[in-house]
JSON list of C-alpha atoms in Angstrom, two decimals:
[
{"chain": "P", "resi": 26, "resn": "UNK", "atom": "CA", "xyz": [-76.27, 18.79, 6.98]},
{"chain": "P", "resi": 27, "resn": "UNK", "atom": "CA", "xyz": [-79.68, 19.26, 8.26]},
{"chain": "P", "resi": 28, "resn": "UNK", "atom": "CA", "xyz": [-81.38, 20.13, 11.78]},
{"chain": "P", "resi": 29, "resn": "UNK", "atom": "CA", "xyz": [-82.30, 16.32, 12.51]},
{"chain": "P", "resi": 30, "resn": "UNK", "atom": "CA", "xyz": [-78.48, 15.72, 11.78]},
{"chain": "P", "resi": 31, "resn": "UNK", "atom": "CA", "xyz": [-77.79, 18.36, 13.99]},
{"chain": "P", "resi": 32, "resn": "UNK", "atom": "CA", "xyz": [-80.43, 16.71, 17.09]},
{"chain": "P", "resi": 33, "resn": "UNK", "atom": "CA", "xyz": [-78.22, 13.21, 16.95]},
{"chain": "P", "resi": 34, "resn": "UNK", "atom": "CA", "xyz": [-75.49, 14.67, 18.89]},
{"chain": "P", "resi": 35, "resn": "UNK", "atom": "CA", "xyz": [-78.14, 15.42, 21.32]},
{"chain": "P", "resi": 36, "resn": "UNK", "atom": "CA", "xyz": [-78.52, 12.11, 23.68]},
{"chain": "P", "resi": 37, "resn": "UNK", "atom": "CA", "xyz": [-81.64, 11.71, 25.25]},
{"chain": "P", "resi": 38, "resn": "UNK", "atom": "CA", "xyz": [-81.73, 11.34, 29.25]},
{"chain": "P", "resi": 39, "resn": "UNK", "atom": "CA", "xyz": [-83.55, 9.97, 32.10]},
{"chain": "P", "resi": 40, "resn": "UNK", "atom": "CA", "xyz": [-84.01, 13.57, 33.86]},
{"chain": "P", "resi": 41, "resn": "UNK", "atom": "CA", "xyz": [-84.60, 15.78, 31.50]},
{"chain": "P", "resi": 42, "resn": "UNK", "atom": "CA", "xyz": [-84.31, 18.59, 34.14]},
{"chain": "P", "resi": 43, "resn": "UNK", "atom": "CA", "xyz": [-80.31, 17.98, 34.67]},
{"chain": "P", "resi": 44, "resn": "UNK", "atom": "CA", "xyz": [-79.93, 17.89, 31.04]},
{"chain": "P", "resi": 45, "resn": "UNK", "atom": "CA", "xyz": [-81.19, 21.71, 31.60]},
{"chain": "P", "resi": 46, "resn": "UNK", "atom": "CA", "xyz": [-78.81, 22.63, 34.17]},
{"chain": "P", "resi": 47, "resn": "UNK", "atom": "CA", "xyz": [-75.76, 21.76, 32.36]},
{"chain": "P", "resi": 48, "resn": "UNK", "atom": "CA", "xyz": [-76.92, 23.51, 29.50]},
{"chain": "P", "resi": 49, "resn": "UNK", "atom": "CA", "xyz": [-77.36, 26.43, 31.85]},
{"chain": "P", "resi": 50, "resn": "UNK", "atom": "CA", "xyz": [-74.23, 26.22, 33.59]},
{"chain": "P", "resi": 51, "resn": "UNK", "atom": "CA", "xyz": [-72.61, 26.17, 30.13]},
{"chain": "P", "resi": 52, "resn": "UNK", "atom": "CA", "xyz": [-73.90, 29.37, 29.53]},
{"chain": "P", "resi": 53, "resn": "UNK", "atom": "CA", "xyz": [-73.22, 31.02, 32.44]},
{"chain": "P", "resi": 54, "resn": "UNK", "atom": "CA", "xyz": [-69.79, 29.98, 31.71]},
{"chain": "P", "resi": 55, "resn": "UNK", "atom": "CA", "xyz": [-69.66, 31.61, 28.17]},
{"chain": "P", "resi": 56, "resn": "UNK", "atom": "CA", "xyz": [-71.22, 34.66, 30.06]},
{"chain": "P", "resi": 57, "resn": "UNK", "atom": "CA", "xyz": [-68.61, 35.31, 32.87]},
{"chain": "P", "resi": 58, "resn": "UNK", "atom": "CA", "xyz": [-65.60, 34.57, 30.17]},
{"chain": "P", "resi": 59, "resn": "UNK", "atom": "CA", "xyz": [-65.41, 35.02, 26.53]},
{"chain": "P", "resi": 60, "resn": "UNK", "atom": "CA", "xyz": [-62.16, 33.90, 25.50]},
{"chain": "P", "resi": 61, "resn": "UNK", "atom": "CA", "xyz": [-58.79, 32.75, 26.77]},
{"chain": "P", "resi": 62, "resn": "UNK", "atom": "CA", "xyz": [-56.90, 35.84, 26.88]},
{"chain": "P", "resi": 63, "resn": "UNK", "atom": "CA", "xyz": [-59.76, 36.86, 28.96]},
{"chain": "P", "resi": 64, "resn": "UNK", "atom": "CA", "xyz": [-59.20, 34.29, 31.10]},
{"chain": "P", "resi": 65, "resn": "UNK", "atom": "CA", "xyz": [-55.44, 35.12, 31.38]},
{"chain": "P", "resi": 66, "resn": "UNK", "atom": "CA", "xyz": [-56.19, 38.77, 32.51]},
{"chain": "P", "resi": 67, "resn": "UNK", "atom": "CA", "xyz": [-58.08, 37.50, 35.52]},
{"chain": "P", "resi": 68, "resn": "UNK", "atom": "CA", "xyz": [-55.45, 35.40, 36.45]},
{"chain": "P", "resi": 69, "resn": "UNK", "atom": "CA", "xyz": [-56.16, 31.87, 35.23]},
{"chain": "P", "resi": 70, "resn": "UNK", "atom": "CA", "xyz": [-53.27, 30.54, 32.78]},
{"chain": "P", "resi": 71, "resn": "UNK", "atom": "CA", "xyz": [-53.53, 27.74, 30.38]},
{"chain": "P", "resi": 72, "resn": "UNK", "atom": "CA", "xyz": [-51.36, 25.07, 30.39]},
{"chain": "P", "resi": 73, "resn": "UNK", "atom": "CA", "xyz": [-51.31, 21.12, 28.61]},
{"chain": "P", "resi": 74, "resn": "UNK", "atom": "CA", "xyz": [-53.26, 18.02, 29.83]},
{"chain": "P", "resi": 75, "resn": "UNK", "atom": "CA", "xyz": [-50.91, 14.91, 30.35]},
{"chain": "P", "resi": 76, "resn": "UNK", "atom": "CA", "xyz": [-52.36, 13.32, 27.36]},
{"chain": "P", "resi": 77, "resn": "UNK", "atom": "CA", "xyz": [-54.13, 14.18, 23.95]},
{"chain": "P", "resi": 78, "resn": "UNK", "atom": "CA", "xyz": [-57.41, 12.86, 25.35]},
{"chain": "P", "resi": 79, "resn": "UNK", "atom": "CA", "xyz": [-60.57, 15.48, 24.58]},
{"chain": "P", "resi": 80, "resn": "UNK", "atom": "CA", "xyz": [-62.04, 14.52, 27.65]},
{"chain": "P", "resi": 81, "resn": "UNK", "atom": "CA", "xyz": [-58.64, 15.51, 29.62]},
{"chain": "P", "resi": 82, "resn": "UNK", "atom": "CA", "xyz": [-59.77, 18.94, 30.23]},
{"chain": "P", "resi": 83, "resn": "UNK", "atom": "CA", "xyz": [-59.46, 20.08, 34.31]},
{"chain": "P", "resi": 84, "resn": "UNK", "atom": "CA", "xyz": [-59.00, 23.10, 36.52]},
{"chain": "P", "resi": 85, "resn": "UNK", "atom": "CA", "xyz": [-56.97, 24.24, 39.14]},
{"chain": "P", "resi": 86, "resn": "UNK", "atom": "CA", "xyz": [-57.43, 26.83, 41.81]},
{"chain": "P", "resi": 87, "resn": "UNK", "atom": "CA", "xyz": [-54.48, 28.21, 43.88]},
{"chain": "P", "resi": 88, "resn": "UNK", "atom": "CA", "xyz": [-53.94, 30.89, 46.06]},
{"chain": "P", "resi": 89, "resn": "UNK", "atom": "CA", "xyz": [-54.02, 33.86, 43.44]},
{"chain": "P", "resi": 90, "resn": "UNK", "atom": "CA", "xyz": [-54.36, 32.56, 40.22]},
{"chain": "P", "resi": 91, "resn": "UNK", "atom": "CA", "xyz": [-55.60, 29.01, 38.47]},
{"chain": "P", "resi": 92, "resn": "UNK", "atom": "CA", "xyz": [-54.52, 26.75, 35.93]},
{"chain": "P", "resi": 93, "resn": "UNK", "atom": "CA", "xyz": [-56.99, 25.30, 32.43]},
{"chain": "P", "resi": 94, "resn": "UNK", "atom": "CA", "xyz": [-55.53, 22.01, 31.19]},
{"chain": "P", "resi": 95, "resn": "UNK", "atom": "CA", "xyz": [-56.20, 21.32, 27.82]},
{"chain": "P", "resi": 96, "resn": "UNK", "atom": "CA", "xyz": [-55.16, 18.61, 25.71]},
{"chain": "P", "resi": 97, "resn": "UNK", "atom": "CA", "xyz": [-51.96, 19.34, 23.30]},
{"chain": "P", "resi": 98, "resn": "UNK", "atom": "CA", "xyz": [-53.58, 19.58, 19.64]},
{"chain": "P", "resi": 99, "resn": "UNK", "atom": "CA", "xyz": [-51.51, 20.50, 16.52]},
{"chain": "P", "resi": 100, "resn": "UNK", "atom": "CA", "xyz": [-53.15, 22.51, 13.70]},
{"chain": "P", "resi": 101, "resn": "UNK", "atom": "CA", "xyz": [-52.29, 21.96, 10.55]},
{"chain": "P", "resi": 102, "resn": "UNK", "atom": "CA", "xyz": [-53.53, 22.30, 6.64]},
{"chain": "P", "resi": 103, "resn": "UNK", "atom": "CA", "xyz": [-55.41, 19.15, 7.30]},
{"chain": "P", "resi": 104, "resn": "UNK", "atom": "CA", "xyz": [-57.22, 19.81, 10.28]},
{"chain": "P", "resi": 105, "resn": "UNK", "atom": "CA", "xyz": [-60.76, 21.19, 9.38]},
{"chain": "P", "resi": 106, "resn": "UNK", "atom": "CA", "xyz": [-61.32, 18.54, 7.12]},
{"chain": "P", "resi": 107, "resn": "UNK", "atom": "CA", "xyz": [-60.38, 16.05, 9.90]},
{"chain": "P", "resi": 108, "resn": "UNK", "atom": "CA", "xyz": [-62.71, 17.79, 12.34]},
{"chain": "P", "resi": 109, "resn": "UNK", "atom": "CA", "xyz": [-65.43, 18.57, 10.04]},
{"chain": "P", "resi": 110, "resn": "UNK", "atom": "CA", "xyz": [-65.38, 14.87, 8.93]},
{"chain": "P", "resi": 111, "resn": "UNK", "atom": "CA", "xyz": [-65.43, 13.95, 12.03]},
{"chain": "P", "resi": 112, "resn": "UNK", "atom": "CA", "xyz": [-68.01, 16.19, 13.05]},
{"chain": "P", "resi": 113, "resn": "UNK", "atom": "CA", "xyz": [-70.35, 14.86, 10.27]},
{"chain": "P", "resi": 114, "resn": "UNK", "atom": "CA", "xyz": [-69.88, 11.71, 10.98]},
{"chain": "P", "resi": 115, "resn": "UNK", "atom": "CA", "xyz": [-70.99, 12.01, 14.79]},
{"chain": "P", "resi": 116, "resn": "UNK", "atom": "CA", "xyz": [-74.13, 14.36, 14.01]},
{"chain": "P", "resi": 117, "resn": "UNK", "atom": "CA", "xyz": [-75.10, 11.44, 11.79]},
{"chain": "P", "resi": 118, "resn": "UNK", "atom": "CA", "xyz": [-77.95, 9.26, 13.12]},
{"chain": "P", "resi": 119, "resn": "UNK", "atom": "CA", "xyz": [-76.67, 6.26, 12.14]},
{"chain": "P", "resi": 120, "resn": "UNK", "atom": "CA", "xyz": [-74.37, 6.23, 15.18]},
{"chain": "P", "resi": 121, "resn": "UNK", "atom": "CA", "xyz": [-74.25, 5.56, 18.91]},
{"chain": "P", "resi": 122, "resn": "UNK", "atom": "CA", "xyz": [-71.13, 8.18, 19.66]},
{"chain": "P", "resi": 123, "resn": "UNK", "atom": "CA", "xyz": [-71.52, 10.36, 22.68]},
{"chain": "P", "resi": 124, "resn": "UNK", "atom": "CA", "xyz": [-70.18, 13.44, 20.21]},
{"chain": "P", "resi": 125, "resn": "UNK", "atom": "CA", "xyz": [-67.17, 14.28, 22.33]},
{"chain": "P", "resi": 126, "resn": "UNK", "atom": "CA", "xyz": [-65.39, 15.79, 19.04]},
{"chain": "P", "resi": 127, "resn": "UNK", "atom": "CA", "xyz": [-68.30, 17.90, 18.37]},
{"chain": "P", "resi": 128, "resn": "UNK", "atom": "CA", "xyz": [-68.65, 18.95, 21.88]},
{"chain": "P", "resi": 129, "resn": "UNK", "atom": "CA", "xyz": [-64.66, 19.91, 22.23]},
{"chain": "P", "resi": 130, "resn": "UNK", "atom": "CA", "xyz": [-64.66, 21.47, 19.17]},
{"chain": "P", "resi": 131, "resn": "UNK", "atom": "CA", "xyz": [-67.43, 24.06, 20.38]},
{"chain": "P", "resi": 132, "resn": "UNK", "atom": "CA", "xyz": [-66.15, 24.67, 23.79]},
{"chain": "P", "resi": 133, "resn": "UNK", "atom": "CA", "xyz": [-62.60, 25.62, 21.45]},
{"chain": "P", "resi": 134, "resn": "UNK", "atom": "CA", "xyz": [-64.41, 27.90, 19.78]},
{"chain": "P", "resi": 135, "resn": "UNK", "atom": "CA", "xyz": [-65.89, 29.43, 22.84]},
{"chain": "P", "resi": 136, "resn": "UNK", "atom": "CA", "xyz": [-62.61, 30.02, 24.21]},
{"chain": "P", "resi": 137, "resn": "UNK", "atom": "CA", "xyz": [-60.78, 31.27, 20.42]},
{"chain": "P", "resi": 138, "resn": "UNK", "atom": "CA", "xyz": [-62.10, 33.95, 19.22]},
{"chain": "P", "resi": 139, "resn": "UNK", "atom": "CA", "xyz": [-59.27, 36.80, 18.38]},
{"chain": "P", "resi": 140, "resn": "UNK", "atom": "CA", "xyz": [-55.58, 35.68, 17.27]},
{"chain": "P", "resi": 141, "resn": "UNK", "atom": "CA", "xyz": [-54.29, 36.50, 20.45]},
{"chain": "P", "resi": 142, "resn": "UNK", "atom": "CA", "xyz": [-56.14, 33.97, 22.04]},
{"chain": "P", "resi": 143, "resn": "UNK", "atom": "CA", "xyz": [-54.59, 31.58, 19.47]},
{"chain": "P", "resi": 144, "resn": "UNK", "atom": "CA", "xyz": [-50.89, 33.07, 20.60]},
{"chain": "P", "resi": 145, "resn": "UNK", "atom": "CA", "xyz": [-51.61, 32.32, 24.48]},
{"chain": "P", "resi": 146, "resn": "UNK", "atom": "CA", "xyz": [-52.06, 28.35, 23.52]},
{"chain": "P", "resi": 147, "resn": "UNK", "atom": "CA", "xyz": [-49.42, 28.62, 21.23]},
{"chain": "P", "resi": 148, "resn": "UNK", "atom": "CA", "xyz": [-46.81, 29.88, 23.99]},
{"chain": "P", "resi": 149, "resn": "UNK", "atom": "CA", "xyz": [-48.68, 27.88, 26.50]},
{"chain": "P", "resi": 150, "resn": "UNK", "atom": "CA", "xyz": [-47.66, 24.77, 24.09]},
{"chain": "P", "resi": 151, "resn": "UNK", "atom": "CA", "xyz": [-51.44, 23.74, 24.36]},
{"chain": "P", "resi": 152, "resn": "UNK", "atom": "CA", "xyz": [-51.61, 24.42, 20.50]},
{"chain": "P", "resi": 153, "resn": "UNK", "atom": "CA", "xyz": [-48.94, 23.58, 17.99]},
{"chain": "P", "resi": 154, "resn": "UNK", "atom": "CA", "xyz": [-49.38, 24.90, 14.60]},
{"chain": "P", "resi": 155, "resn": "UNK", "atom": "CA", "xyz": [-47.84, 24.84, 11.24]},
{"chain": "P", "resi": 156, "resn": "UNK", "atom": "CA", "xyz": [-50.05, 27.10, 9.45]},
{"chain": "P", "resi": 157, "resn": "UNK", "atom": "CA", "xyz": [-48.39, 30.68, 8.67]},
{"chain": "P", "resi": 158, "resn": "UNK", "atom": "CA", "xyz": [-50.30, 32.51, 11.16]},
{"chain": "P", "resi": 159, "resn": "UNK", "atom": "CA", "xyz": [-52.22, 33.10, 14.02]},
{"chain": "P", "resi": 160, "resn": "UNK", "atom": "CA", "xyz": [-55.25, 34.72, 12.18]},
{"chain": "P", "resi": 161, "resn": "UNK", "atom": "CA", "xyz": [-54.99, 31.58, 10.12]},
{"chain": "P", "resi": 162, "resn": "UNK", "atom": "CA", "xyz": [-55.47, 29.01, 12.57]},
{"chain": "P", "resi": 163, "resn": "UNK", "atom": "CA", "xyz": [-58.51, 30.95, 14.67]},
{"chain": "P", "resi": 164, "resn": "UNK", "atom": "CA", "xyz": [-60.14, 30.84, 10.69]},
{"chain": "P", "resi": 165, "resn": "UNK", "atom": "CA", "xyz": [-59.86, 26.87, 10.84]},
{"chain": "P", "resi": 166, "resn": "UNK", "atom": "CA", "xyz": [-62.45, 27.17, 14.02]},
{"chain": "P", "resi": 167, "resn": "UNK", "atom": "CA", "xyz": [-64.46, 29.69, 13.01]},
{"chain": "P", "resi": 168, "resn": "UNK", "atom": "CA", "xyz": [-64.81, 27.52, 10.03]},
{"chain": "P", "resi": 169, "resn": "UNK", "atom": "CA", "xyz": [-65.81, 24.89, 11.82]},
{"chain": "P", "resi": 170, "resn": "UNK", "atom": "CA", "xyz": [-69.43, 24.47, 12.16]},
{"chain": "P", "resi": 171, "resn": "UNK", "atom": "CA", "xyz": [-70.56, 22.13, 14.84]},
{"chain": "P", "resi": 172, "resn": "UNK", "atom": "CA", "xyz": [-74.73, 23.37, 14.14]},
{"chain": "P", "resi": 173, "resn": "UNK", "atom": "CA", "xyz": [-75.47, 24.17, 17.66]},
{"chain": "P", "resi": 174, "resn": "UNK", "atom": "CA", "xyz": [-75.24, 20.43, 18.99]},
{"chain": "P", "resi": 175, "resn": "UNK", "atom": "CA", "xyz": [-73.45, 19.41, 22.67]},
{"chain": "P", "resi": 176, "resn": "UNK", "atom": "CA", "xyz": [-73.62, 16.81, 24.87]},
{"chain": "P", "resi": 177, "resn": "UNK", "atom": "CA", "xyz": [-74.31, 18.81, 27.95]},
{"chain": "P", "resi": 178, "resn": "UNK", "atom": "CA", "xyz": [-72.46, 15.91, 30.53]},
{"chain": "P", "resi": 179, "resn": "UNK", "atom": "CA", "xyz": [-68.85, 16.10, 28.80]},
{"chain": "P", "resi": 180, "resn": "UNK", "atom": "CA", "xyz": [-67.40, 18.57, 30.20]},
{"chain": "P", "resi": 181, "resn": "UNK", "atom": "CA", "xyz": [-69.64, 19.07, 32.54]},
{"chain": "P", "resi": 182, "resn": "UNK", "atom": "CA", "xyz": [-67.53, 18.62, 35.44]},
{"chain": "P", "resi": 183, "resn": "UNK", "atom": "CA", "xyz": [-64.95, 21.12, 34.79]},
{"chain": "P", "resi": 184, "resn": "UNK", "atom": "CA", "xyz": [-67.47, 23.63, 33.30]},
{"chain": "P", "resi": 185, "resn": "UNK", "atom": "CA", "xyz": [-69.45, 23.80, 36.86]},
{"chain": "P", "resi": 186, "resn": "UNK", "atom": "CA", "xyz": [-65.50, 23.92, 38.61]},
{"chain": "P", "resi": 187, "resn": "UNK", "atom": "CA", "xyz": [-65.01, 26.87, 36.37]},
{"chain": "P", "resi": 188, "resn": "UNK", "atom": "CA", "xyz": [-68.14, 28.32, 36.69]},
{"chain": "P", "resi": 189, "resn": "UNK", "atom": "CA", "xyz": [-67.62, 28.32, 40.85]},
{"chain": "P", "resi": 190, "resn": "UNK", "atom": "CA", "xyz": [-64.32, 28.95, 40.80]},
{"chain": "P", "resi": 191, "resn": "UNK", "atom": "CA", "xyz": [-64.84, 31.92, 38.92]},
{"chain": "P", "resi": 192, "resn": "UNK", "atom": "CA", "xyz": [-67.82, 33.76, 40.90]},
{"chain": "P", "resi": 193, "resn": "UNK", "atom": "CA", "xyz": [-65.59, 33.10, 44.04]},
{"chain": "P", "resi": 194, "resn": "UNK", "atom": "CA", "xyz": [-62.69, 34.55, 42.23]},
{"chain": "P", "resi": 195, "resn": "UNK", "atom": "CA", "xyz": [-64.73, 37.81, 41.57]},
{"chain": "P", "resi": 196, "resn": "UNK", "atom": "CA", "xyz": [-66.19, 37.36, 45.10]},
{"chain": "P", "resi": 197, "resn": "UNK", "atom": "CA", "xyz": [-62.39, 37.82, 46.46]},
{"chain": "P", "resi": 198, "resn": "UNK", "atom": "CA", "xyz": [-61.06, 41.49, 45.89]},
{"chain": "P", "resi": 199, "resn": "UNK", "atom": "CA", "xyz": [-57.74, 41.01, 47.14]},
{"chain": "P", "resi": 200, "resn": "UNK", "atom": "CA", "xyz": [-57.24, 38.07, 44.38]},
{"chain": "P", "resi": 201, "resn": "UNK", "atom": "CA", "xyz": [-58.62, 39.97, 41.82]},
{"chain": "P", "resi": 202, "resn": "UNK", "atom": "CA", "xyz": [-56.46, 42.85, 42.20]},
{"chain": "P", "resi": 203, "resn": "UNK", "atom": "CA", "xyz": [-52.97, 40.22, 43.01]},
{"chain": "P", "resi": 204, "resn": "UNK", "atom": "CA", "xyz": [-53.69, 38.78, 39.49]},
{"chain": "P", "resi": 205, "resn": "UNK", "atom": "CA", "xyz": [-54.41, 41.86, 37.59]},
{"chain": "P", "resi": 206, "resn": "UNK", "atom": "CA", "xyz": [-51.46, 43.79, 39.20]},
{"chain": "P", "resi": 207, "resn": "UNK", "atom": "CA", "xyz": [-49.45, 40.37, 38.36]},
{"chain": "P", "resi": 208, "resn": "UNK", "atom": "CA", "xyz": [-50.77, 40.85, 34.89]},
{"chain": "P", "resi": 209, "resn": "UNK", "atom": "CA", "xyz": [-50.06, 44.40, 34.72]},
{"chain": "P", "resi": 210, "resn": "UNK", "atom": "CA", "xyz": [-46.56, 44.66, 35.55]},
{"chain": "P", "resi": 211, "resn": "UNK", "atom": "CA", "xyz": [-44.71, 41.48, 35.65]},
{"chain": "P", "resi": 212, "resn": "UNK", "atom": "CA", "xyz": [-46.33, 40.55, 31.79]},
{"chain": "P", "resi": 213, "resn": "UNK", "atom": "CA", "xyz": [-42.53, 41.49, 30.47]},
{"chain": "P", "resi": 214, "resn": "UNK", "atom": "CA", "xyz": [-39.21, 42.10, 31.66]},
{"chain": "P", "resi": 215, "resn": "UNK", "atom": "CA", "xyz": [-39.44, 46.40, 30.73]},
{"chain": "P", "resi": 216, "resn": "UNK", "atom": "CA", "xyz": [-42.71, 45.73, 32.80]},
{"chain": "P", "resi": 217, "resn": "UNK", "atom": "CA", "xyz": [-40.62, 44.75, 36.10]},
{"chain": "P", "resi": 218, "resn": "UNK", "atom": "CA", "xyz": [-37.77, 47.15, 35.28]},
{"chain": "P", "resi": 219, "resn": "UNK", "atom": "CA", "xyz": [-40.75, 50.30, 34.72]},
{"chain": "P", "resi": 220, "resn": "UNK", "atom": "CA", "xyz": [-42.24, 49.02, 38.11]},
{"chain": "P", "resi": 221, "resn": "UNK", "atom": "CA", "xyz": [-38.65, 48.85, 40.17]},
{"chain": "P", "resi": 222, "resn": "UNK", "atom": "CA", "xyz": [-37.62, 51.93, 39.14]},
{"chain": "P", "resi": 223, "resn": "UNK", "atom": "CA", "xyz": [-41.33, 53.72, 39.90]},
{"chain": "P", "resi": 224, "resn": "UNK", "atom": "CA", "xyz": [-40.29, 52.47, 43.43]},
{"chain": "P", "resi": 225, "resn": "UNK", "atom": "CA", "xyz": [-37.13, 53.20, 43.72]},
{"chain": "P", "resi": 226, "resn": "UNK", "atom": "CA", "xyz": [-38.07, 56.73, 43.09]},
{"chain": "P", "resi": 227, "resn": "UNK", "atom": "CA", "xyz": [-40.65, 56.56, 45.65]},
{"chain": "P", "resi": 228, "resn": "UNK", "atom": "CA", "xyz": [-38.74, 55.59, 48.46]},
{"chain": "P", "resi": 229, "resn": "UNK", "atom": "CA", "xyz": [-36.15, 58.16, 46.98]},
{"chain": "P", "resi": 230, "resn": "UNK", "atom": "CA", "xyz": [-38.58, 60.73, 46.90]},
{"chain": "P", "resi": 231, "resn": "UNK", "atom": "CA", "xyz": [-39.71, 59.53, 50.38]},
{"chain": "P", "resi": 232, "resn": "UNK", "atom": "CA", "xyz": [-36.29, 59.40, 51.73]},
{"chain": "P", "resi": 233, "resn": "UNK", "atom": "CA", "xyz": [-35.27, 62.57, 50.63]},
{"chain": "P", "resi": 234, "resn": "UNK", "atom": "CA", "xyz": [-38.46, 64.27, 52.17]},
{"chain": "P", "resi": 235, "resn": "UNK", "atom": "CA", "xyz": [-37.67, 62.96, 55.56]},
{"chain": "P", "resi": 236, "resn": "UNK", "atom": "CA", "xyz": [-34.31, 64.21, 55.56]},
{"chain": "P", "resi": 237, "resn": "UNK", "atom": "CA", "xyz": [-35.27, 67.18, 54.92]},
{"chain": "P", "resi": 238, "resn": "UNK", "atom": "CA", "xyz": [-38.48, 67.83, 57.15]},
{"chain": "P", "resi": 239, "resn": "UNK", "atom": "CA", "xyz": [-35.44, 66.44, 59.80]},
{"chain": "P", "resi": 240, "resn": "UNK", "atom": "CA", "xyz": [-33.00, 69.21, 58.74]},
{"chain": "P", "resi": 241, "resn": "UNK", "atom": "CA", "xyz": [-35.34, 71.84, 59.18]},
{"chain": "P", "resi": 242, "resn": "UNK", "atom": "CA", "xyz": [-36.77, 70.77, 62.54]},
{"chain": "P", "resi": 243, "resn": "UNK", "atom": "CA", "xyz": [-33.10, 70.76, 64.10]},
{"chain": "P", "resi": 244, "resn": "UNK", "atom": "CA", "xyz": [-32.63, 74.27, 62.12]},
{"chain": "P", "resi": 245, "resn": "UNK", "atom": "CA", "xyz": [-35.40, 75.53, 64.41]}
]
């Protein structure tokens, strides 16, 4: 695989100029995120696309926290030779393919890059895997090699949704804070019970501090 291999992916356009800004946006994406369990802790859960499509990749925004669609993918011992094959085959320029495998399979690796990022999709049910563990199946991406080509206009859409949704979710305090408290404390069930007891010895403590600043005012 050489570097004019690696240029097919890369379509040429009418205006070369928006070819730029996706490419920029792109980055400014991997920038403010680095991974999906980074994208959990700020309050934006994964969860799967309706279909197994690799261009059925969207974003939600509600009040306090968002929702990634990806498209269900299982990973088995097969897999990076599928998507290296199929990677090959759409950096070669004997082809007309818009290289949406290539593209997906580098915005995945954007978004994998520890094994607990691999356990979020797992429990998410974006990713279901037969290998025999999670550091396994982030070494099938990391193995796979997609020699710096992208189509900068798949994707595009929800990249520049994610990209705004996330400077407004930084803009907003009070979200911010909801979905890292959320994160915090409700993350397990010994989570919640550490967090209602806490309280109920607060308003214990408070309780009991009343009654007694009342005792010793009718005392005097």
């Amino acid at each position: 695989m050489n570097e004019s291999k690696a240029r097919a992916c890369r379509r040429p356009t009418k205006n070369p100029n928006e070819g730029d800004h996706a490419k920029e946006d792109s980055k400014k994406l991997i920038h403010s995120f680095r991974s999906v369990t980074d994208f959990k802790t700020n309050g934006i859960h994964f969860k799967p696309s309706q279909t197994q499509s690799l261009k059925d990749v969207k974003f939600e925004s509600k009040w306090i926290y968002g929702k990634f669609y990806l498209p269900m993918w299982f990973v088995s011992l097969y897999t990076k030779a599928f998507f290296l094959n199929m990677i090959a085959y759409e950096l070669s320029p004997n082809n007309s393919t818009e290289g949406i495998v290539t593209t997906y399979i580098k915005f995945m690796k954007s978004l994998i890059v520890n094994p607990g990022d691999v356990k979020e999709l797992r429990e998410s049910r974006v990713l279901f895997c037969t290998l025999g563990s999670d550091k396994q199946v982030l070494k099938v991406f990391q193995d796979l090699n997609t020699y710096g080509a992208d189509n900068p206009y798949i994707l595009k859409e929800v990249k520049d949704e994610l990209y705004h949704e996330i400077n407004k979710y930084y803009r907003n305090k009070l979200k911010r804070w909801t979905a890292e408290f959320i994160q915090t404390y409700f993350r397990s069930p010994w989570s919640v019970v550490a967090l209602v007891a806490t309280v109920c010895i607060l308003i214990l403590t408070f309780l009991q501090t009343v009654y007694t600043m009342k005792s010793n005012f009718h005392e005097k």
